[in-house]
CSV table of C-alpha atoms in Angstrom, one decimal:
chain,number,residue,atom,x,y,z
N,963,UNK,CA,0.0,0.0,0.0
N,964,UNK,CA,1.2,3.3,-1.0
N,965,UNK,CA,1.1,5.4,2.3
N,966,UNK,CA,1.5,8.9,0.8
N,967,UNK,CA,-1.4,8.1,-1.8
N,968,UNK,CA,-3.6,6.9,1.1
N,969,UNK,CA,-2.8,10.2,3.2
N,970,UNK,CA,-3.2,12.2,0.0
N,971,UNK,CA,-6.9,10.7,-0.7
N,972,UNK,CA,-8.0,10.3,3.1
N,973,UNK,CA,-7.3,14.3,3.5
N,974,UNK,CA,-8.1,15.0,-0.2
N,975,UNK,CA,-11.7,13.4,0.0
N,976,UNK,CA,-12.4,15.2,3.6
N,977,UNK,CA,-11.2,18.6,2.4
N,978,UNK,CA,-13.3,18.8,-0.3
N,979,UNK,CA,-16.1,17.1,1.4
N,980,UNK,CA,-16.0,19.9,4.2
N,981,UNK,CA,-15.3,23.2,2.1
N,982,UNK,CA,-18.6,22.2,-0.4
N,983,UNK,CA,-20.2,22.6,2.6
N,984,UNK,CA,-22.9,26.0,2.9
N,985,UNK,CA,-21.2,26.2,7.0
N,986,UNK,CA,-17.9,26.6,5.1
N,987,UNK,CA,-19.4,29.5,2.8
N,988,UNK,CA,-20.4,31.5,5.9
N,989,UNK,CA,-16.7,31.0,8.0
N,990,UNK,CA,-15.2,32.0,4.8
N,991,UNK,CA,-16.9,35.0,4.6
N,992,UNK,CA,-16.8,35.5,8.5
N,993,UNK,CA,-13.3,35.5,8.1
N,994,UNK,CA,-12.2,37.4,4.8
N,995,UNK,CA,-14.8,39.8,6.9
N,996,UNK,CA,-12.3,39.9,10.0
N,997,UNK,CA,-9.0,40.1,7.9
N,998,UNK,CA,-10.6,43.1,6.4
N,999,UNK,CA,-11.6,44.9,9.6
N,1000,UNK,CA,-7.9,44.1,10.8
N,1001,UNK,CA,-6.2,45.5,7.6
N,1002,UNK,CA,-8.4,48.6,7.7
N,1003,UNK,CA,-7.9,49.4,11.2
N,1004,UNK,CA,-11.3,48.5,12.7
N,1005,UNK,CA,-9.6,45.8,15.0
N,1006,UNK,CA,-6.4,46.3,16.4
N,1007,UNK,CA,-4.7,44.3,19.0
N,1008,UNK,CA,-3.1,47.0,21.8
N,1009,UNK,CA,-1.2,46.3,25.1
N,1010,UNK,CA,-2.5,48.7,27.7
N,1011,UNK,CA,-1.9,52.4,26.0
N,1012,UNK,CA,0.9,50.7,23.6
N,1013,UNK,CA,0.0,49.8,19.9
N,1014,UNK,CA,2.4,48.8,17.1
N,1015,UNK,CA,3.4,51.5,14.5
N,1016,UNK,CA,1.2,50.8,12.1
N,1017,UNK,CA,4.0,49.8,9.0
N,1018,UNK,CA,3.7,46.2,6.9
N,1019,UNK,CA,5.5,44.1,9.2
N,1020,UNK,CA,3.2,44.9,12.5
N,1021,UNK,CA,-0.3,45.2,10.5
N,1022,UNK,CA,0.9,42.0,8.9
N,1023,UNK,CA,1.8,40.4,12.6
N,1024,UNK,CA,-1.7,41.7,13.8
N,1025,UNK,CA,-3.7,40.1,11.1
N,1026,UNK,CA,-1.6,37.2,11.6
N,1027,UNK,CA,-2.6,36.8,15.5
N,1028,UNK,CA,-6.2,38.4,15.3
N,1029,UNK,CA,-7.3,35.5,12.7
N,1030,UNK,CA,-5.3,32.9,14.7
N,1031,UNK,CA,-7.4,34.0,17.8
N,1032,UNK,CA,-10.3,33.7,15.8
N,1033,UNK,CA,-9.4,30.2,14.5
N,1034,UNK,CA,-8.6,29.0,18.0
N,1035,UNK,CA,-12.5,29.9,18.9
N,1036,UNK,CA,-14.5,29.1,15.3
N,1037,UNK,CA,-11.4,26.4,13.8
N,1038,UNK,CA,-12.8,23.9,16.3
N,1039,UNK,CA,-16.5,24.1,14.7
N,1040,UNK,CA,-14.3,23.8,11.4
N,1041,UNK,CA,-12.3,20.9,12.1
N,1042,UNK,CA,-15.2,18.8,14.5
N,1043,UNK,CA,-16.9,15.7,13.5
N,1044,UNK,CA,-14.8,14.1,10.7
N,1045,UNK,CA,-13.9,10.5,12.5
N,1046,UNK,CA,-18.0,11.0,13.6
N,1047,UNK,CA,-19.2,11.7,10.1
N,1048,UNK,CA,-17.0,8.4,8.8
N,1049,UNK,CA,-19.1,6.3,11.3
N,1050,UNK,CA,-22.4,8.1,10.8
N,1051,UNK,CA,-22.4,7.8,7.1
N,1052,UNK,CA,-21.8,4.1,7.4
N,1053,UNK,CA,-18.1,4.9,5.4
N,1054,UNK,CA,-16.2,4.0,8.4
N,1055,UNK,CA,-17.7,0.7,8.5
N,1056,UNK,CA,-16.4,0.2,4.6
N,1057,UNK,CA,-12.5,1.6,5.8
N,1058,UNK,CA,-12.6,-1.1,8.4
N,1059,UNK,CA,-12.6,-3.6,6.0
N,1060,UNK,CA,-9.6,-2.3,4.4
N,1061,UNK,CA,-5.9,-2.8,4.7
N,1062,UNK,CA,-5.8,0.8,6.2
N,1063,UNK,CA,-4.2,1.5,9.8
N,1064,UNK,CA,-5.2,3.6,12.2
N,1065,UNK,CA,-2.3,5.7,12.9
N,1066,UNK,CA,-2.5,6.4,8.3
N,1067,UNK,CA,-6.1,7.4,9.1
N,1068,UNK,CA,-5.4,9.6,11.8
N,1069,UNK,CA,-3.0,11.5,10.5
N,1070,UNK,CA,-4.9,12.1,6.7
N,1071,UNK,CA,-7.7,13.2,8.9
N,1072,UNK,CA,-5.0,15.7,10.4
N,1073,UNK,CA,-3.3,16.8,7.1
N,1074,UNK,CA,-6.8,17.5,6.1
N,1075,UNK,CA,-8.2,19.5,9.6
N,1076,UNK,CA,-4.5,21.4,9.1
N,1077,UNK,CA,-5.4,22.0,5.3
N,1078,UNK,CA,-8.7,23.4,5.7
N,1079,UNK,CA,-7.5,25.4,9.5
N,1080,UNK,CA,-4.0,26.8,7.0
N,1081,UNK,CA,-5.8,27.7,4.1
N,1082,UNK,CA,-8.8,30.1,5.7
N,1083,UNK,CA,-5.6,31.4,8.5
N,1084,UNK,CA,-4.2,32.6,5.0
N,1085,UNK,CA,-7.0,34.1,3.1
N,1086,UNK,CA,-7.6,36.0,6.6
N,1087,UNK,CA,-4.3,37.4,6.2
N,1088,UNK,CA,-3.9,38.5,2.6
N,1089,UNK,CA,-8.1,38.3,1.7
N,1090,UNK,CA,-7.0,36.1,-0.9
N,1091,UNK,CA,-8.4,32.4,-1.7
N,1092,UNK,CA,-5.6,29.7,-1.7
N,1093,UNK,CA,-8.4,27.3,-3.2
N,1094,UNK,CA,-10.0,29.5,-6.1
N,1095,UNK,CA,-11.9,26.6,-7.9
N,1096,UNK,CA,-13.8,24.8,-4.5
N,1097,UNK,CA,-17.2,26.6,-3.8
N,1098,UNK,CA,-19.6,25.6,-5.6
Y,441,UNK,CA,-9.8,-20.8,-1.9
Y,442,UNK,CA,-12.5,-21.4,0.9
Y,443,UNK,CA,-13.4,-19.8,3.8
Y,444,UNK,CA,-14.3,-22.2,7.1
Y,445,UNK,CA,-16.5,-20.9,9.9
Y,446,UNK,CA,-15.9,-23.0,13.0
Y,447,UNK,CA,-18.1,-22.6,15.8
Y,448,UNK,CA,-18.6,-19.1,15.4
Y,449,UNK,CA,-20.4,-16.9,18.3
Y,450,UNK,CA,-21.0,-13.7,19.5
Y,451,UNK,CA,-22.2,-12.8,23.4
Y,452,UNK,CA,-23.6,-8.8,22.9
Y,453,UNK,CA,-24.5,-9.1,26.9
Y,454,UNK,CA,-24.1,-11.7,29.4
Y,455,UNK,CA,-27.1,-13.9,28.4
Y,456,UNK,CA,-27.5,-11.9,24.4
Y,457,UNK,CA,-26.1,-13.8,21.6
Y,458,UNK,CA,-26.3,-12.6,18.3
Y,459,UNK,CA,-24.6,-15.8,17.0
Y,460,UNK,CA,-23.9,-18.9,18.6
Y,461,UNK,CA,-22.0,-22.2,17.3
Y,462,UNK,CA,-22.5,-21.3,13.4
Y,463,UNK,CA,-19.7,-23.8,11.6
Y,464,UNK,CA,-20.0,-23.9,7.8
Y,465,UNK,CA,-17.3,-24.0,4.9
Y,466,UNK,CA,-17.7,-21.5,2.0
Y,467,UNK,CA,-16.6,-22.5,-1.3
Y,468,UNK,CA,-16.9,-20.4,-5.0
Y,469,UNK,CA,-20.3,-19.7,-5.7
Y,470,UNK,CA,-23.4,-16.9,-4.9
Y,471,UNK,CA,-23.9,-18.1,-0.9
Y,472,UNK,CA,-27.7,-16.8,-0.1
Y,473,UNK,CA,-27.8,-16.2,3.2
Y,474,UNK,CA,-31.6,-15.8,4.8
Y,475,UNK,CA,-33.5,-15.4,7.3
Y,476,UNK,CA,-36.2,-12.9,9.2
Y,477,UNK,CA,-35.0,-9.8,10.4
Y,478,UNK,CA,-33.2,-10.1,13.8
Y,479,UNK,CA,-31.9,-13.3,12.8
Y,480,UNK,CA,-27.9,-12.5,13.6
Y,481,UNK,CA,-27.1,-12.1,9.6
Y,482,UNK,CA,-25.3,-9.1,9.7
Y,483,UNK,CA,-23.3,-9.4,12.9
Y,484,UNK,CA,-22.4,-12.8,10.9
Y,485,UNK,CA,-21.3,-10.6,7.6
Y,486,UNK,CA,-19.7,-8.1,10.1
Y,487,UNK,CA,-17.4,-10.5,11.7
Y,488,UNK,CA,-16.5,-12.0,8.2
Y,489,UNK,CA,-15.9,-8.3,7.1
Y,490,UNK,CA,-13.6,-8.4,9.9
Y,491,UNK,CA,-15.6,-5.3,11.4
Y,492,UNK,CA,-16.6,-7.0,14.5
Y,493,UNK,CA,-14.2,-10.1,16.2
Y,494,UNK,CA,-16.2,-12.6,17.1
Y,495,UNK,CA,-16.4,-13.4,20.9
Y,496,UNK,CA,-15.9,-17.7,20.3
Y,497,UNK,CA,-14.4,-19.7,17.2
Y,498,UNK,CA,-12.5,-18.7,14.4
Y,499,UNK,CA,-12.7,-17.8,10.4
Y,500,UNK,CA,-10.0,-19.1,8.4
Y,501,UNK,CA,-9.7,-17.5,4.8
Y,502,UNK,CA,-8.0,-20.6,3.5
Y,503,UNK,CA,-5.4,-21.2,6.2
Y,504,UNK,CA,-5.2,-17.8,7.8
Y,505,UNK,CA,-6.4,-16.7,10.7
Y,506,UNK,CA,-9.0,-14.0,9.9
Y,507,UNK,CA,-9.5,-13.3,13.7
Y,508,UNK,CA,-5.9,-13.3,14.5
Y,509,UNK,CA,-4.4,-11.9,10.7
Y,510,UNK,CA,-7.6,-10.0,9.3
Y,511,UNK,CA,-5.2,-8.3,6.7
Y,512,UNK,CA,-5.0,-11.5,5.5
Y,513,UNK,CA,-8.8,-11.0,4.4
Y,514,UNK,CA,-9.0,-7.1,3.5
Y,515,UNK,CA,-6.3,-7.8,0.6
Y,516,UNK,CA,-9.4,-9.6,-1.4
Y,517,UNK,CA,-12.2,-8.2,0.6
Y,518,UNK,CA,-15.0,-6.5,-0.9
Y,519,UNK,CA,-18.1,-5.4,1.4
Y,520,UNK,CA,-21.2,-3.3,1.0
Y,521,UNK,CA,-23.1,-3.2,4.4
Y,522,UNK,CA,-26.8,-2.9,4.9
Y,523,UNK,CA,-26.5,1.1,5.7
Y,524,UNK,CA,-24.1,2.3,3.2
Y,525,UNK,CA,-23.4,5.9,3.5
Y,526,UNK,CA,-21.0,8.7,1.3
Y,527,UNK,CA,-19.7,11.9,1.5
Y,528,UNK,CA,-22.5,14.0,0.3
Y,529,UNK,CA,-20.4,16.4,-1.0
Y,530,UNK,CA,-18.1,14.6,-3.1
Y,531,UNK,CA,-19.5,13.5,-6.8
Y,532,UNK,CA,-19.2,9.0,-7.8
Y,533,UNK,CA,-15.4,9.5,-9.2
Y,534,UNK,CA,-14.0,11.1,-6.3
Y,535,UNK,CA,-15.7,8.6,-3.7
Y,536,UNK,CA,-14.6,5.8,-5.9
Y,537,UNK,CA,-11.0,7.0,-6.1
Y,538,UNK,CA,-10.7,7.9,-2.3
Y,539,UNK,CA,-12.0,4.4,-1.9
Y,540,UNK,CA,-9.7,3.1,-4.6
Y,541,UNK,CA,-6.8,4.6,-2.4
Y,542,UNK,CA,-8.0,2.8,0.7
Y,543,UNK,CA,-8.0,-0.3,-0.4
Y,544,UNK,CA,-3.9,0.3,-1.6
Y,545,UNK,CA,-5.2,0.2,-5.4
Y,546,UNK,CA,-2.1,2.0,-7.6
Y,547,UNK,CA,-3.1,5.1,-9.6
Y,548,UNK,CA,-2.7,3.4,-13.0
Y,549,UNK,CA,-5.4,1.3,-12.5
Y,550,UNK,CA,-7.6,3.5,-10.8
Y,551,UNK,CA,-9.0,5.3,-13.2
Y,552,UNK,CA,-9.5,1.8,-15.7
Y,553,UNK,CA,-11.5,0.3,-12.9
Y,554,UNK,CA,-13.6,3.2,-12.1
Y,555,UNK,CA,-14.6,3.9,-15.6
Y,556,UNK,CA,-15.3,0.3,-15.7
Y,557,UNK,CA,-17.3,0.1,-12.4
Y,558,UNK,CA,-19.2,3.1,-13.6
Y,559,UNK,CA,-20.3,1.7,-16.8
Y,560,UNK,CA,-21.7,-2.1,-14.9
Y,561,UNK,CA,-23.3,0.0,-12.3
Y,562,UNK,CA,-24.7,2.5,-14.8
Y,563,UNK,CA,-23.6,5.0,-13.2
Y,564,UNK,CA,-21.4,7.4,-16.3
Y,565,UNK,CA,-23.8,10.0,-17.0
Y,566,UNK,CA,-24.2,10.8,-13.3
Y,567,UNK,CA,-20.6,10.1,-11.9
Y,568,UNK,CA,-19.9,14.2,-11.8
Y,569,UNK,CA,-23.3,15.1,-9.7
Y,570,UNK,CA,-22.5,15.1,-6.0
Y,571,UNK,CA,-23.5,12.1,-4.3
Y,572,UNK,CA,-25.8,14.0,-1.9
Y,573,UNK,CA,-28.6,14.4,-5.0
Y,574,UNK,CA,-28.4,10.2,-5.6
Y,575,UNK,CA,-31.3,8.1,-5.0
Y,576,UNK,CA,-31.5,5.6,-2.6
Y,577,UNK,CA,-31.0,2.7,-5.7
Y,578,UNK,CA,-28.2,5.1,-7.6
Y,579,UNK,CA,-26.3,5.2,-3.6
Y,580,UNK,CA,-26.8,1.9,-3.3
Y,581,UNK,CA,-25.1,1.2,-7.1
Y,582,UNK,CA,-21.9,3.2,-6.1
Y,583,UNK,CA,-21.9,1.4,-3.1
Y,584,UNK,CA,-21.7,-2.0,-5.1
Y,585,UNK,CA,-19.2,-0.1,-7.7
Y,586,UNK,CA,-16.8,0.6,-4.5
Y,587,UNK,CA,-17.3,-3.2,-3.5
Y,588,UNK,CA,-15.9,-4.6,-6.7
Y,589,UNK,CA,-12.7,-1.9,-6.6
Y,590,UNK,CA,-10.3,-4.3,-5.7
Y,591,UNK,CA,-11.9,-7.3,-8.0
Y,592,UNK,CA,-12.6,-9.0,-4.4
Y,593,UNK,CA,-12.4,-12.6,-4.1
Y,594,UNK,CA,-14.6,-12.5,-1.1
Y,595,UNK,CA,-17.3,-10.2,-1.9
Y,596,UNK,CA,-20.0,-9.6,0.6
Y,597,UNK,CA,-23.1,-7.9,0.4
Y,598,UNK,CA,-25.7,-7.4,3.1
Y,599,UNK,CA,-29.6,-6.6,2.3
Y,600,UNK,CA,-27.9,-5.2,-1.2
Y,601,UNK,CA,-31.7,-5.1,-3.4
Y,602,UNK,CA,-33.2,-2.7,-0.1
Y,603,UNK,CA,-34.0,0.7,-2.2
Y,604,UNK,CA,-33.4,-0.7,-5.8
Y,605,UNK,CA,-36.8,-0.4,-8.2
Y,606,UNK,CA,-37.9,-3.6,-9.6
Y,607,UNK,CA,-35.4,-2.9,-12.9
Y,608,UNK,CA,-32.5,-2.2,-10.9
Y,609,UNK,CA,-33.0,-5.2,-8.5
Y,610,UNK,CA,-32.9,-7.7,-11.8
Y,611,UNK,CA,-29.8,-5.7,-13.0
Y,612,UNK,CA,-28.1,-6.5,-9.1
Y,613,UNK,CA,-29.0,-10.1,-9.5
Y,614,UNK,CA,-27.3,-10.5,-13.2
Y,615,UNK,CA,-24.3,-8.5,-11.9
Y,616,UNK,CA,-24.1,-10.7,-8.8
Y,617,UNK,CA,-24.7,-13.9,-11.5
Y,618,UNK,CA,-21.7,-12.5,-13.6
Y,619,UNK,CA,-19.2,-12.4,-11.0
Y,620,UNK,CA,-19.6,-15.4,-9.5
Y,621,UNK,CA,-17.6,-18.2,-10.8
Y,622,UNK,CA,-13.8,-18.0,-9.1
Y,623,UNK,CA,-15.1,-15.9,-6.2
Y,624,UNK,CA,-16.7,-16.2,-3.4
Y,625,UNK,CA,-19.9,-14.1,-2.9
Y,626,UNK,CA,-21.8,-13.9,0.2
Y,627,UNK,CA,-25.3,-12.3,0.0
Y,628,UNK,CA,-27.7,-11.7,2.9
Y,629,UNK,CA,-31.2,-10.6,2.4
Y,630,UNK,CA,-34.8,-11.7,3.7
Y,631,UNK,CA,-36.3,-10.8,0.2
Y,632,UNK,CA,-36.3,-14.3,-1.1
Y,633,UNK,CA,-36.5,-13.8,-4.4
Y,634,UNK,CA,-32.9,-12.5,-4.5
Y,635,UNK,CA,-31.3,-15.5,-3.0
Y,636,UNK,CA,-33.8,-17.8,-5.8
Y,637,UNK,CA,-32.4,-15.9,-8.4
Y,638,UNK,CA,-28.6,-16.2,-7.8
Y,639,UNK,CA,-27.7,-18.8,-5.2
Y,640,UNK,CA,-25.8,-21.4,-5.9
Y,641,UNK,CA,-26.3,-22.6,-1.9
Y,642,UNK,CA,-28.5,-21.3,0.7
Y,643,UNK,CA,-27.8,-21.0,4.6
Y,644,UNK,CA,-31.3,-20.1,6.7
Y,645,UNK,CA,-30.7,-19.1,10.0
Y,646,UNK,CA,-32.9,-17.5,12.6
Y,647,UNK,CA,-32.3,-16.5,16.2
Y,648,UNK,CA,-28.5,-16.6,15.7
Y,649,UNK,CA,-28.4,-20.4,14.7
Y,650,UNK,CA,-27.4,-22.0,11.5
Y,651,UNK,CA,-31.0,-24.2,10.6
Y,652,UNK,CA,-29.7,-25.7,7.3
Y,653,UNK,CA,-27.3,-25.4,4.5
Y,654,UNK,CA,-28.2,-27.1,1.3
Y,655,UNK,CA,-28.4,-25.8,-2.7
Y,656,UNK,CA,-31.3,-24.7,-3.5
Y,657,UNK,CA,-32.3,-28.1,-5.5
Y,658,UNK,CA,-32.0,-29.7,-2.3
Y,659,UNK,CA,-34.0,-27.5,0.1
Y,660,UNK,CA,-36.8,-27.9,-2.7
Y,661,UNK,CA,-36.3,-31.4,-2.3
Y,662,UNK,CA,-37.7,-31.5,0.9
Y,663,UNK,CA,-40.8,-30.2,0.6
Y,664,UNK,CA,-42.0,-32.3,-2.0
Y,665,UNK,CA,-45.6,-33.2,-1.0
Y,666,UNK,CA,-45.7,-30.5,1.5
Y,667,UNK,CA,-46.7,-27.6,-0.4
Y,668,UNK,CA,-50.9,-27.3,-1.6
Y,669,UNK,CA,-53.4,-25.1,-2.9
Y,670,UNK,CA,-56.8,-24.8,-2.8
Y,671,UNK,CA,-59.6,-22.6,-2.8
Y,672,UNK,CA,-61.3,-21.6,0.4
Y,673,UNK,CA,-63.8,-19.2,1.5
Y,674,UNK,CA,-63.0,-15.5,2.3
Y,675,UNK,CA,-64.3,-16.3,6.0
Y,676,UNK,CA,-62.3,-19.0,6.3
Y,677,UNK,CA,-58.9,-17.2,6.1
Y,678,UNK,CA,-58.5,-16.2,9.4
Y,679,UNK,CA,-59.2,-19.2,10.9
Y,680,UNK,CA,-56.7,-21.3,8.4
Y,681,UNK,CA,-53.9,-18.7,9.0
Y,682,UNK,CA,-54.2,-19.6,13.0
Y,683,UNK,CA,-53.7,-22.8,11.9
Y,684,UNK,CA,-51.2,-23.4,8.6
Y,685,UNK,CA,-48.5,-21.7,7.4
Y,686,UNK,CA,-49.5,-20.0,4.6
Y,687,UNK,CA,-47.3,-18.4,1.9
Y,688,UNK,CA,-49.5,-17.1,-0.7
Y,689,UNK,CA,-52.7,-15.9,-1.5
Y,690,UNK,CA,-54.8,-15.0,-4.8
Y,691,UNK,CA,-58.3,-13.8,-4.6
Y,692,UNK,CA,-60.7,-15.1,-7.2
Y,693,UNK,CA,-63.9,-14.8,-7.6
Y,694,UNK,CA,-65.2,-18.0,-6.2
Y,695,UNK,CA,-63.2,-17.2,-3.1
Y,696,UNK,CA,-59.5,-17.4,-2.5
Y,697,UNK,CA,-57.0,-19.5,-3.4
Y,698,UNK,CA,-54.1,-20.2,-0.6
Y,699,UNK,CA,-50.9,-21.9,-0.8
Y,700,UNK,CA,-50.1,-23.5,2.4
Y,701,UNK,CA,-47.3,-25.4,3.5
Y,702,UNK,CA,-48.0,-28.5,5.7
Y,703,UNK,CA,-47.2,-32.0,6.3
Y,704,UNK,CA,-50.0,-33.6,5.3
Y,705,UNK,CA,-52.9,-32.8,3.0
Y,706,UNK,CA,-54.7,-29.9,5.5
Y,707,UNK,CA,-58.3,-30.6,3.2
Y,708,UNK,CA,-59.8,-32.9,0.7
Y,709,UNK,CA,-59.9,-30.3,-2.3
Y,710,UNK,CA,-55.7,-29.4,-1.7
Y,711,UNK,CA,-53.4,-30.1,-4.4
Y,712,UNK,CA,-50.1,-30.9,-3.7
Y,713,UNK,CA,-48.7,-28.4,-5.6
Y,714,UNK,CA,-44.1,-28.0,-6.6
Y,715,UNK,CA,-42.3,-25.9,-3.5
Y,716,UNK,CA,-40.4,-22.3,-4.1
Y,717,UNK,CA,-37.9,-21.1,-2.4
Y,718,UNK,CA,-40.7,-19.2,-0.4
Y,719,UNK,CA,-42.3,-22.3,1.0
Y,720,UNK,CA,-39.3,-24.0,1.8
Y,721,UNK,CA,-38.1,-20.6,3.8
Y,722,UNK,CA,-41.5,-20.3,5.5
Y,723,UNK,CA,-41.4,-24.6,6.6
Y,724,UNK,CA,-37.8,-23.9,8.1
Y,725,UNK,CA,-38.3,-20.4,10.0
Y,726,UNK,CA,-41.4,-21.2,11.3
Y,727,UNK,CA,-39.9,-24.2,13.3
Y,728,UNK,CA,-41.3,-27.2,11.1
Y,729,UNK,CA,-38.4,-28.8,10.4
């Protein structure tokens, strides 16, 4: 069995169940919406009376730890359910009849929970979609 | 190639079993496996899909342990269990080819075997819609597409007709005829009409126990002058159900004509009439033999 082609379709097949999804229409725009408010000054992160001088590296730091703060809170709703949705649908049962490990299944679940967390970190940080041909 | 059950069980609770004692050797063929709802069928087919481990005996896929080894099994394995389920969002090739990658097929043939799969299961003009519009009978075709990925030696299929229209149930039973031969197939169902149309042995069982194993001729066999027809009286029905096993009726319009099963001739006007499958699983579930 060729590992990397398991991992690839295991995280492949859960990624692109997950982003078809209308829920994953809304985070993405709830969070394009918050990389926006960042980048025009709406949010800002400040210690006491201190703020960063507003140049590209801090604005670009700020983004960067305002949408991971936000992914911390909303990535777990993102990320939940995927070993449950295997055994609900009845495809778990099909997998366990298959040469496939556990430790290859947890981790292609991983590499796609890290996938989906990475790509909607990065379009909150440049408003940009990593994955232009997904939505549908 | 065989597989060999050998005292098989298994305890759910302290006094539950779903299966007890069940020996039986499996050879090439279309194995109909029958029997009411309840009966312990799929916890069988779960523990020869290696799903569940059985809590007594042992399956030996030729001389492996399947209990011990059950890689042994998954290597030639193909299953489709009663409650198949996809990915909703995902359209027939991309299940098939994530389930292609599970079961350690190479990308070369991938794509030969899908297109293949697609075309039996007739699947090719729908195999880019996402598999959340399917009906039950097109879900239940690309769940028999995924089960013949890996050209299985062992295929097994639980309660596969459930959902399929009339048309698509006779297309199941010729695919299931066409791949028999060098394989073994294992199908469970309580429509008996499947297991008439394919089978080249049948296994009843009920309660969790193996009540006979036979080819189908031989079943038949032994209800020869034990199956008869007559007409009765509307009226009368109740009263003769209460009484006989009865596995068909007609109305007519002198009254209705039943098909009852019984040991001896149950009126003066029966007919001993030739047994179906039907009768022969009606004589054995309801205790008679």
């Amino acid at each position: 069995m060729n590992q990397a082609r398991v991992i690839y379709h295991l995280a492949r097949a859960d990624f692109l169940e997950r982003v078809r999804r209308y829920s994953f229409l809304i985070m993405l725009g709830l969070v394009i919406f918050l990389g926006y408010q960042t980048g025009i000054g709406n949010l800002t992160l400040e210690l006491g009376q201190y703020r960063g001088e507003y140049n590209s590296a801090w604005v670009g730091a700020m983004m960067s730890l305002i949408a991971t703060f936000f992914l911390g809170w909303f990535g777990f709703y993102l990320v939940k359910g995927s070993v449950a949705r295997d055994r609900e649908t009845g495809v778990g049962q099909i997998m366990a009849t298959t040469p496939l490990t556990r430790p290859l299944y947890t981790f292609g679940k991983w590499v796609s929970n890290f996938s989906r967390a990475d790509g909607n970190g990065y379009r909150a940080r440049t408003g940009r979609s990593r994955y232009p041909a997904y939505a549908r | 190639m065989k597989l060999t059950i050998t005292n098989l069980g298994k305890q759910y609770r302290h006094d539950v079993w779903g299966l007890k004692d069940f020996s039986l050797e499996i050879r090439p063929g279309i194995l109909g496996l029958l029997g009411p709802n309840g009966a312990g069928k799929s916890t069988f087919m779960r523990m020869l899909a290696t799903i569940t481990k059985p809590t007594d005996g042992t399956i030996r896929w030729n001389e492996a342990d399947v209990v011990k080894s059950p890689d042994a099994l998954r290597v030639v394995l193909g299953y489709l269990p009663q409650d198949f389920g996809v990915y909703p969002n995902l359209n027939a090739i991309e299940f098939l080819e994530y389930m292609a990658a599970i079961k350690g097929l190479n990308r070369n043939s991938t794509k030969k075997r899908i297109d293949e799969l697609l075309q039996v299961v007739n699947l090719v003009e729908a195999a880019k819609r996402p598999l959340g519009g399917y009906s039950g009978g097109m879900r239940q075709r690309v769940g028999i597409a995924q089960a013949l990925l890996n050209d299985p030696q062992l295929l097994i299929v639980d309660e596969p007709t459930v959902g399929l229209d009339p048309e698509e149930r006779v297309r199941f039973r010729n695919l299931l005829s066409d791949l028999s031969g060098e394989r073994i197939v294992i199908l469970s169902t309580h429509i008996v009409s499947d297991v008439e149309a394919t089978a080249t042995h049948i296994v009843l069982i009920n309660k969790g126990r193996l009540l006979c194993e036979s080819a189908p001729e031989e079943l038949l066999k032994e209800l020869d002058g034990k199956v008869w027809e007559w007409v009765v009286k509307s009226e009368d029905l109740p009263a003769l159900k209460q009484k006989h096993i009865i596995s068909g009726t007609i109305r007519r319009t002198d009254g209705v004509q039943v098909r009852v099963v019984s040991e001896s001739q149950p009126e003066a006007s029966a007919q001993s009439i030739s047994p179906n499958l039907e009768d022969a699983y009606l004589y054995f579930i309801g205790g008679h033999a």
